[in-house]
Short mmCIF file of N, CA and C in Angstrom, two decimals:
data_model
loop_
_atom_site.label_atom_id
_atom_site.label_comp_id
_atom_site.label_asym_id
_atom_site.label_seq_id
_atom_site.Cartn_x
_atom_site.Cartn_y
_atom_site.Cartn_z
N MET A 1086 69.66 78.67 41.87
CA MET A 1086 69.97 77.36 42.42
C MET A 1086 70.43 76.43 41.27
N GLY A 1087 69.85 76.55 40.12
CA GLY A 1087 70.22 75.70 38.99
C GLY A 1087 71.67 75.90 38.61
N SER A 1088 72.18 77.14 38.67
CA SER A 1088 73.57 77.36 38.27
C SER A 1088 74.53 76.78 39.28
N ALA A 1089 74.18 76.74 40.55
CA ALA A 1089 75.04 76.11 41.57
C ALA A 1089 75.19 74.62 41.32
N VAL A 1090 74.10 74.01 40.94
CA VAL A 1090 74.13 72.58 40.61
C VAL A 1090 74.99 72.33 39.40
N MET A 1091 74.85 73.16 38.39
CA MET A 1091 75.65 73.01 37.19
C MET A 1091 77.13 73.21 37.48
N ALA A 1092 77.45 74.13 38.34
CA ALA A 1092 78.86 74.41 38.66
C ALA A 1092 79.50 73.22 39.33
N LYS A 1093 78.76 72.51 40.16
CA LYS A 1093 79.32 71.35 40.86
C LYS A 1093 79.60 70.21 39.85
N ASP A 1094 78.84 70.12 38.79
CA ASP A 1094 79.04 69.08 37.83
C ASP A 1094 80.09 69.38 36.80
N PHE A 1095 80.53 70.63 36.77
CA PHE A 1095 81.47 71.13 35.78
C PHE A 1095 82.91 71.08 36.35
N SER A 1096 83.76 70.24 35.77
CA SER A 1096 85.10 70.13 36.34
C SER A 1096 86.16 70.79 35.42
N VAL A 1097 86.99 71.55 36.07
CA VAL A 1097 88.02 72.32 35.34
C VAL A 1097 89.39 71.86 35.72
N ALA A 1098 90.27 71.62 34.73
CA ALA A 1098 91.65 71.28 34.98
C ALA A 1098 92.52 72.45 34.48
N ILE A 1099 93.66 72.58 35.13
CA ILE A 1099 94.63 73.56 34.65
C ILE A 1099 95.94 72.87 34.37
N VAL A 1100 96.67 73.39 33.37
CA VAL A 1100 97.97 72.81 32.98
C VAL A 1100 98.93 73.94 32.80
N ASP A 1101 100.14 73.76 33.36
CA ASP A 1101 101.22 74.71 33.17
C ASP A 1101 101.98 74.27 31.88
N VAL A 1102 101.47 74.76 30.76
CA VAL A 1102 101.98 74.32 29.43
C VAL A 1102 103.48 74.56 29.29
N PRO A 1103 104.00 75.75 29.67
CA PRO A 1103 105.45 75.91 29.52
C PRO A 1103 106.25 74.89 30.32
N GLN A 1104 105.76 74.51 31.52
CA GLN A 1104 106.44 73.52 32.29
C GLN A 1104 106.40 72.19 31.58
N VAL A 1105 105.30 71.81 30.99
CA VAL A 1105 105.16 70.57 30.24
C VAL A 1105 106.14 70.58 29.06
N VAL A 1106 106.18 71.66 28.34
CA VAL A 1106 107.06 71.79 27.19
C VAL A 1106 108.52 71.64 27.59
N ASN A 1107 108.91 72.34 28.69
CA ASN A 1107 110.30 72.25 29.16
C ASN A 1107 110.69 70.88 29.63
N ALA A 1108 109.69 70.13 30.13
CA ALA A 1108 110.01 68.79 30.68
C ALA A 1108 110.00 67.73 29.55
N SER A 1109 109.54 68.06 28.36
CA SER A 1109 109.45 67.11 27.28
C SER A 1109 110.81 66.75 26.75
N ALA A 1110 111.11 65.44 26.69
CA ALA A 1110 112.36 64.94 26.15
C ALA A 1110 112.45 65.26 24.65
N GLN A 1111 111.29 65.23 23.95
CA GLN A 1111 111.27 65.54 22.54
C GLN A 1111 111.65 66.98 22.26
N VAL A 1112 111.14 67.87 23.13
CA VAL A 1112 111.50 69.30 22.98
C VAL A 1112 112.95 69.51 23.26
N GLN A 1113 113.48 68.85 24.30
CA GLN A 1113 114.90 68.97 24.61
C GLN A 1113 115.76 68.48 23.43
N ALA A 1114 115.36 67.36 22.83
CA ALA A 1114 116.10 66.81 21.71
C ALA A 1114 116.03 67.79 20.49
N LEU A 1115 114.87 68.41 20.28
CA LEU A 1115 114.73 69.36 19.21
C LEU A 1115 115.63 70.58 19.42
N LYS A 1116 115.69 71.04 20.65
CA LYS A 1116 116.56 72.17 20.97
C LYS A 1116 118.01 71.84 20.75
N LYS A 1117 118.40 70.65 21.13
CA LYS A 1117 119.79 70.17 20.96
C LYS A 1117 120.09 70.07 19.45
N ASP A 1118 119.17 69.53 18.69
CA ASP A 1118 119.34 69.40 17.25
C ASP A 1118 119.47 70.78 16.62
N GLN A 1119 118.64 71.70 17.07
CA GLN A 1119 118.69 73.09 16.51
C GLN A 1119 119.99 73.74 16.82
N GLN A 1120 120.53 73.52 18.02
CA GLN A 1120 121.81 74.09 18.42
C GLN A 1120 122.93 73.51 17.51
N ALA A 1121 122.84 72.22 17.28
CA ALA A 1121 123.89 71.60 16.43
C ALA A 1121 123.84 72.18 15.00
N LYS A 1122 122.63 72.37 14.46
CA LYS A 1122 122.49 72.97 13.12
C LYS A 1122 122.99 74.40 13.11
N ALA A 1123 122.77 75.13 14.18
CA ALA A 1123 123.24 76.52 14.26
C ALA A 1123 124.79 76.53 14.27
N GLU A 1124 125.40 75.58 14.95
CA GLU A 1124 126.85 75.47 15.00
C GLU A 1124 127.39 75.14 13.59
N GLU A 1125 126.67 74.31 12.86
CA GLU A 1125 127.06 73.97 11.46
C GLU A 1125 127.06 75.23 10.61
N ILE A 1126 126.06 76.06 10.83
CA ILE A 1126 125.96 77.29 10.04
C ILE A 1126 127.11 78.26 10.42
N VAL A 1127 127.46 78.32 11.68
CA VAL A 1127 128.58 79.16 12.10
C VAL A 1127 129.88 78.66 11.40
N LYS A 1128 130.08 77.36 11.38
CA LYS A 1128 131.25 76.77 10.70
C LYS A 1128 131.24 77.11 9.26
N PHE A 1129 130.09 77.04 8.63
CA PHE A 1129 129.97 77.31 7.18
C PHE A 1129 130.33 78.79 6.92
N VAL A 1130 129.87 79.70 7.78
CA VAL A 1130 130.18 81.13 7.63
C VAL A 1130 131.67 81.38 7.79
N GLU A 1131 132.29 80.72 8.78
CA GLU A 1131 133.73 80.91 9.00
C GLU A 1131 134.53 80.40 7.77
N LYS A 1132 134.13 79.26 7.24
CA LYS A 1132 134.81 78.73 6.06
C LYS A 1132 134.61 79.65 4.86
N ALA A 1133 133.39 80.14 4.71
CA ALA A 1133 133.10 81.06 3.56
C ALA A 1133 133.93 82.34 3.68
N ARG A 1134 134.07 82.87 4.91
CA ARG A 1134 134.87 84.07 5.06
C ARG A 1134 136.32 83.83 4.68
N LYS A 1135 136.84 82.69 5.12
CA LYS A 1135 138.25 82.34 4.77
C LYS A 1135 138.40 82.19 3.26
N ASP A 1136 137.48 81.52 2.64
CA ASP A 1136 137.55 81.30 1.19
C ASP A 1136 137.47 82.63 0.47
N VAL A 1137 136.55 83.50 0.84
CA VAL A 1137 136.41 84.80 0.19
C VAL A 1137 137.66 85.66 0.40
N ALA A 1138 138.19 85.62 1.63
CA ALA A 1138 139.37 86.42 1.96
C ALA A 1138 140.56 85.99 1.13
N SER A 1139 140.61 84.72 0.74
CA SER A 1139 141.78 84.25 -0.03
C SER A 1139 141.69 84.59 -1.53
N ILE A 1140 140.56 85.05 -1.96
CA ILE A 1140 140.41 85.40 -3.40
C ILE A 1140 140.88 86.88 -3.60
N THR A 1141 141.74 87.04 -4.56
CA THR A 1141 142.31 88.38 -4.83
C THR A 1141 141.57 89.12 -5.92
N ASP A 1142 141.06 88.42 -6.90
CA ASP A 1142 140.35 89.05 -8.01
C ASP A 1142 139.00 89.62 -7.51
N ALA A 1143 138.73 90.87 -7.69
CA ALA A 1143 137.55 91.56 -7.21
C ALA A 1143 136.24 90.91 -7.73
N ASN A 1144 136.22 90.61 -9.00
CA ASN A 1144 135.02 90.05 -9.62
C ASN A 1144 134.74 88.63 -9.04
N LYS A 1145 135.80 87.83 -8.92
CA LYS A 1145 135.63 86.48 -8.38
C LYS A 1145 135.26 86.53 -6.87
N LYS A 1146 135.82 87.52 -6.20
CA LYS A 1146 135.51 87.67 -4.76
C LYS A 1146 133.99 87.98 -4.59
N LYS A 1147 133.51 88.95 -5.43
CA LYS A 1147 132.10 89.33 -5.37
C LYS A 1147 131.20 88.12 -5.70
N ALA A 1148 131.58 87.38 -6.73
CA ALA A 1148 130.79 86.20 -7.15
C ALA A 1148 130.76 85.17 -5.99
N ALA A 1149 131.93 84.95 -5.35
CA ALA A 1149 132.01 83.99 -4.24
C ALA A 1149 131.13 84.47 -3.09
N GLU A 1150 131.19 85.80 -2.75
CA GLU A 1150 130.36 86.30 -1.66
C GLU A 1150 128.86 86.08 -1.96
N GLU A 1151 128.47 86.35 -3.19
CA GLU A 1151 127.06 86.13 -3.59
C GLU A 1151 126.68 84.65 -3.45
N LYS A 1152 127.56 83.79 -3.89
CA LYS A 1152 127.30 82.33 -3.85
C LYS A 1152 127.15 81.92 -2.41
N TYR A 1153 128.06 82.31 -1.55
CA TYR A 1153 128.00 81.91 -0.14
C TYR A 1153 126.80 82.52 0.55
N ASN A 1154 126.47 83.76 0.23
CA ASN A 1154 125.27 84.39 0.85
C ASN A 1154 124.02 83.65 0.46
N LYS A 1155 123.91 83.27 -0.81
CA LYS A 1155 122.76 82.50 -1.30
C LYS A 1155 122.65 81.14 -0.58
N GLU A 1156 123.82 80.48 -0.45
CA GLU A 1156 123.88 79.20 0.22
C GLU A 1156 123.48 79.33 1.67
N LEU A 1157 124.01 80.37 2.31
CA LEU A 1157 123.72 80.62 3.73
C LEU A 1157 122.23 80.86 3.94
N MET A 1158 121.64 81.68 3.10
CA MET A 1158 120.22 81.96 3.24
C MET A 1158 119.37 80.69 3.06
N ALA A 1159 119.79 79.86 2.08
CA ALA A 1159 119.06 78.58 1.84
C ALA A 1159 119.16 77.67 3.06
N LYS A 1160 120.38 77.55 3.62
CA LYS A 1160 120.58 76.70 4.79
C LYS A 1160 119.76 77.18 5.99
N LYS A 1161 119.79 78.50 6.23
CA LYS A 1161 119.07 79.08 7.34
C LYS A 1161 117.58 78.91 7.15
N GLU A 1162 117.08 79.13 5.96
CA GLU A 1162 115.67 79.00 5.69
C GLU A 1162 115.22 77.56 5.88
N LYS A 1163 115.99 76.61 5.41
CA LYS A 1163 115.65 75.19 5.60
C LYS A 1163 115.66 74.81 7.08
N MET A 1164 116.67 75.30 7.80
CA MET A 1164 116.77 75.04 9.24
C MET A 1164 115.55 75.59 9.97
N ASP A 1165 115.17 76.81 9.63
CA ASP A 1165 114.01 77.46 10.28
C ASP A 1165 112.71 76.71 9.91
N GLN A 1166 112.58 76.30 8.67
CA GLN A 1166 111.34 75.61 8.27
C GLN A 1166 111.26 74.23 8.95
N ASP A 1167 112.38 73.50 9.01
CA ASP A 1167 112.41 72.20 9.70
C ASP A 1167 112.05 72.37 11.17
N TYR A 1168 112.64 73.35 11.82
CA TYR A 1168 112.39 73.58 13.22
C TYR A 1168 110.91 73.91 13.42
N ALA A 1169 110.37 74.81 12.63
CA ALA A 1169 108.94 75.22 12.76
C ALA A 1169 108.04 74.03 12.58
N ALA A 1170 108.32 73.17 11.61
CA ALA A 1170 107.49 72.01 11.37
C ALA A 1170 107.55 71.02 12.52
N LYS A 1171 108.76 70.79 13.02
CA LYS A 1171 108.89 69.84 14.14
C LYS A 1171 108.24 70.39 15.42
N LEU A 1172 108.41 71.72 15.62
CA LEU A 1172 107.83 72.38 16.77
C LEU A 1172 106.30 72.29 16.72
N LYS A 1173 105.74 72.50 15.55
CA LYS A 1173 104.30 72.45 15.35
C LYS A 1173 103.80 71.04 15.65
N ALA A 1174 104.54 70.03 15.15
CA ALA A 1174 104.16 68.64 15.42
C ALA A 1174 104.19 68.33 16.91
N LEU A 1175 105.22 68.80 17.61
CA LEU A 1175 105.30 68.60 19.06
C LEU A 1175 104.17 69.33 19.77
N ASP A 1176 103.86 70.51 19.37
CA ASP A 1176 102.78 71.29 19.94
C ASP A 1176 101.45 70.56 19.81
N THR A 1177 101.22 70.04 18.61
CA THR A 1177 100.00 69.28 18.33
C THR A 1177 99.95 68.04 19.21
N SER A 1178 101.05 67.35 19.33
CA SER A 1178 101.16 66.12 20.13
C SER A 1178 100.87 66.45 21.61
N ILE A 1179 101.48 67.50 22.13
CA ILE A 1179 101.27 67.82 23.53
C ILE A 1179 99.81 68.24 23.78
N SER A 1180 99.24 69.01 22.86
CA SER A 1180 97.83 69.42 22.98
C SER A 1180 96.91 68.20 22.96
N GLN A 1181 97.23 67.27 22.06
CA GLN A 1181 96.44 66.02 21.94
C GLN A 1181 96.55 65.20 23.24
N GLN A 1182 97.73 65.13 23.82
CA GLN A 1182 97.88 64.35 25.04
C GLN A 1182 97.16 65.01 26.19
N ILE A 1183 97.16 66.34 26.24
CA ILE A 1183 96.40 67.04 27.28
C ILE A 1183 94.91 66.79 27.08
N ASN A 1184 94.45 66.82 25.86
CA ASN A 1184 93.05 66.60 25.53
C ASN A 1184 92.64 65.17 25.93
N GLU A 1185 93.46 64.19 25.57
CA GLU A 1185 93.13 62.78 25.89
C GLU A 1185 93.08 62.58 27.40
N LYS A 1186 94.06 63.14 28.13
CA LYS A 1186 94.10 62.98 29.59
C LYS A 1186 92.86 63.61 30.23
N ALA A 1187 92.53 64.82 29.73
CA ALA A 1187 91.36 65.55 30.28
C ALA A 1187 90.08 64.72 30.05
N LYS A 1188 89.92 64.21 28.84
CA LYS A 1188 88.73 63.38 28.55
C LYS A 1188 88.68 62.12 29.39
N ALA A 1189 89.85 61.47 29.52
CA ALA A 1189 89.90 60.23 30.30
C ALA A 1189 89.57 60.47 31.77
N ASP A 1190 89.96 61.66 32.30
CA ASP A 1190 89.68 61.98 33.69
C ASP A 1190 88.37 62.70 33.92
N GLY A 1191 87.60 62.94 32.81
CA GLY A 1191 86.30 63.50 32.95
C GLY A 1191 86.24 65.02 33.11
N TYR A 1192 87.25 65.72 32.66
CA TYR A 1192 87.23 67.20 32.76
C TYR A 1192 86.42 67.78 31.65
N ASP A 1193 85.68 68.87 31.97
CA ASP A 1193 84.87 69.56 30.97
C ASP A 1193 85.66 70.67 30.29
N LEU A 1194 86.67 71.20 31.01
CA LEU A 1194 87.44 72.32 30.50
C LEU A 1194 88.86 72.25 31.03
N VAL A 1195 89.81 72.55 30.12
CA VAL A 1195 91.22 72.64 30.55
C VAL A 1195 91.70 74.04 30.19
N LEU A 1196 92.29 74.70 31.16
CA LEU A 1196 92.81 76.07 30.96
C LEU A 1196 94.29 76.09 31.22
N SER A 1197 94.96 77.04 30.60
CA SER A 1197 96.39 77.25 30.86
C SER A 1197 96.54 77.87 32.22
N LYS A 1198 97.48 77.37 33.00
CA LYS A 1198 97.67 77.83 34.36
C LYS A 1198 97.97 79.34 34.41
N GLY A 1199 98.58 79.84 33.36
CA GLY A 1199 98.95 81.28 33.32
C GLY A 1199 97.75 82.23 33.35
N ILE A 1200 96.56 81.76 32.95
CA ILE A 1200 95.38 82.65 32.93
C ILE A 1200 94.44 82.39 34.10
N VAL A 1201 94.76 81.42 34.95
CA VAL A 1201 93.86 81.07 36.06
C VAL A 1201 94.43 81.64 37.36
N LEU A 1202 93.64 82.46 38.00
CA LEU A 1202 94.07 83.06 39.28
C LEU A 1202 93.75 82.17 40.44
N PHE A 1203 92.64 81.44 40.36
CA PHE A 1203 92.21 80.57 41.41
C PHE A 1203 91.36 79.45 40.87
N GLY A 1204 91.48 78.28 41.48
CA GLY A 1204 90.63 77.17 41.17
C GLY A 1204 91.19 76.23 40.11
N GLY A 1205 90.40 75.18 39.89
CA GLY A 1205 90.83 74.16 38.93
C GLY A 1205 91.78 73.19 39.53
N ASN A 1206 91.80 72.00 38.94
CA ASN A 1206 92.65 70.92 39.43
C ASN A 1206 93.91 70.91 38.53
N ASP A 1207 95.06 71.15 39.14
CA ASP A 1207 96.30 71.21 38.38
C ASP A 1207 96.74 69.80 38.00
N ILE A 1208 96.69 69.51 36.69
CA ILE A 1208 97.11 68.18 36.20
C ILE A 1208 98.44 68.21 35.47
N THR A 1209 99.22 69.26 35.70
CA THR A 1209 100.50 69.43 35.01
C THR A 1209 101.40 68.21 35.19
N SER A 1210 101.58 67.79 36.44
CA SER A 1210 102.49 66.63 36.71
C SER A 1210 102.01 65.33 36.01
N GLU A 1211 100.70 65.18 35.92
CA GLU A 1211 100.17 64.00 35.20
C GLU A 1211 100.43 64.10 33.73
N ILE A 1212 100.32 65.29 33.16
CA ILE A 1212 100.59 65.51 31.75
C ILE A 1212 102.08 65.28 31.44
N ILE A 1213 102.94 65.76 32.34
CA ILE A 1213 104.42 65.60 32.12
C ILE A 1213 104.77 64.09 32.05
N LYS A 1214 104.05 63.28 32.84
CA LYS A 1214 104.30 61.84 32.82
C LYS A 1214 103.98 61.20 31.50
N VAL A 1215 102.93 61.68 30.81
CA VAL A 1215 102.53 61.08 29.54
C VAL A 1215 103.20 61.67 28.35
N VAL A 1216 103.68 62.92 28.51
CA VAL A 1216 104.41 63.57 27.37
C VAL A 1216 105.83 63.08 27.38
N LYS A 1217 106.29 62.53 26.27
CA LYS A 1217 107.63 61.99 26.19
C LYS A 1217 108.56 63.02 25.61
#
């Protein structure tokens, strides 16, 4: 009987995290920014290919290829690091907002909708409203 009483006092919320992420304007802006950076890299590669193709001296051609490859790797690494850092910050922000909303509404536990077969109060739409 004690466990039934405890169960009634224990409130569980569920959140469809992928839906929240997809609805986030910040995530959409990050994706757009990442796409623009990827396009810049494609343009860089095209320019590098043209430059290397125009070089006739084998040694200079090899040096140019190495220079462009090094530059390309540095650009890609920076792009990936920036993206990962921004994504981590957004993930932290979304988790924090879910946590704050759950505390404000008196929930004891919040689970991802993907692991819940039944039960819990779905607060996804409320989270989407607070996540910018």
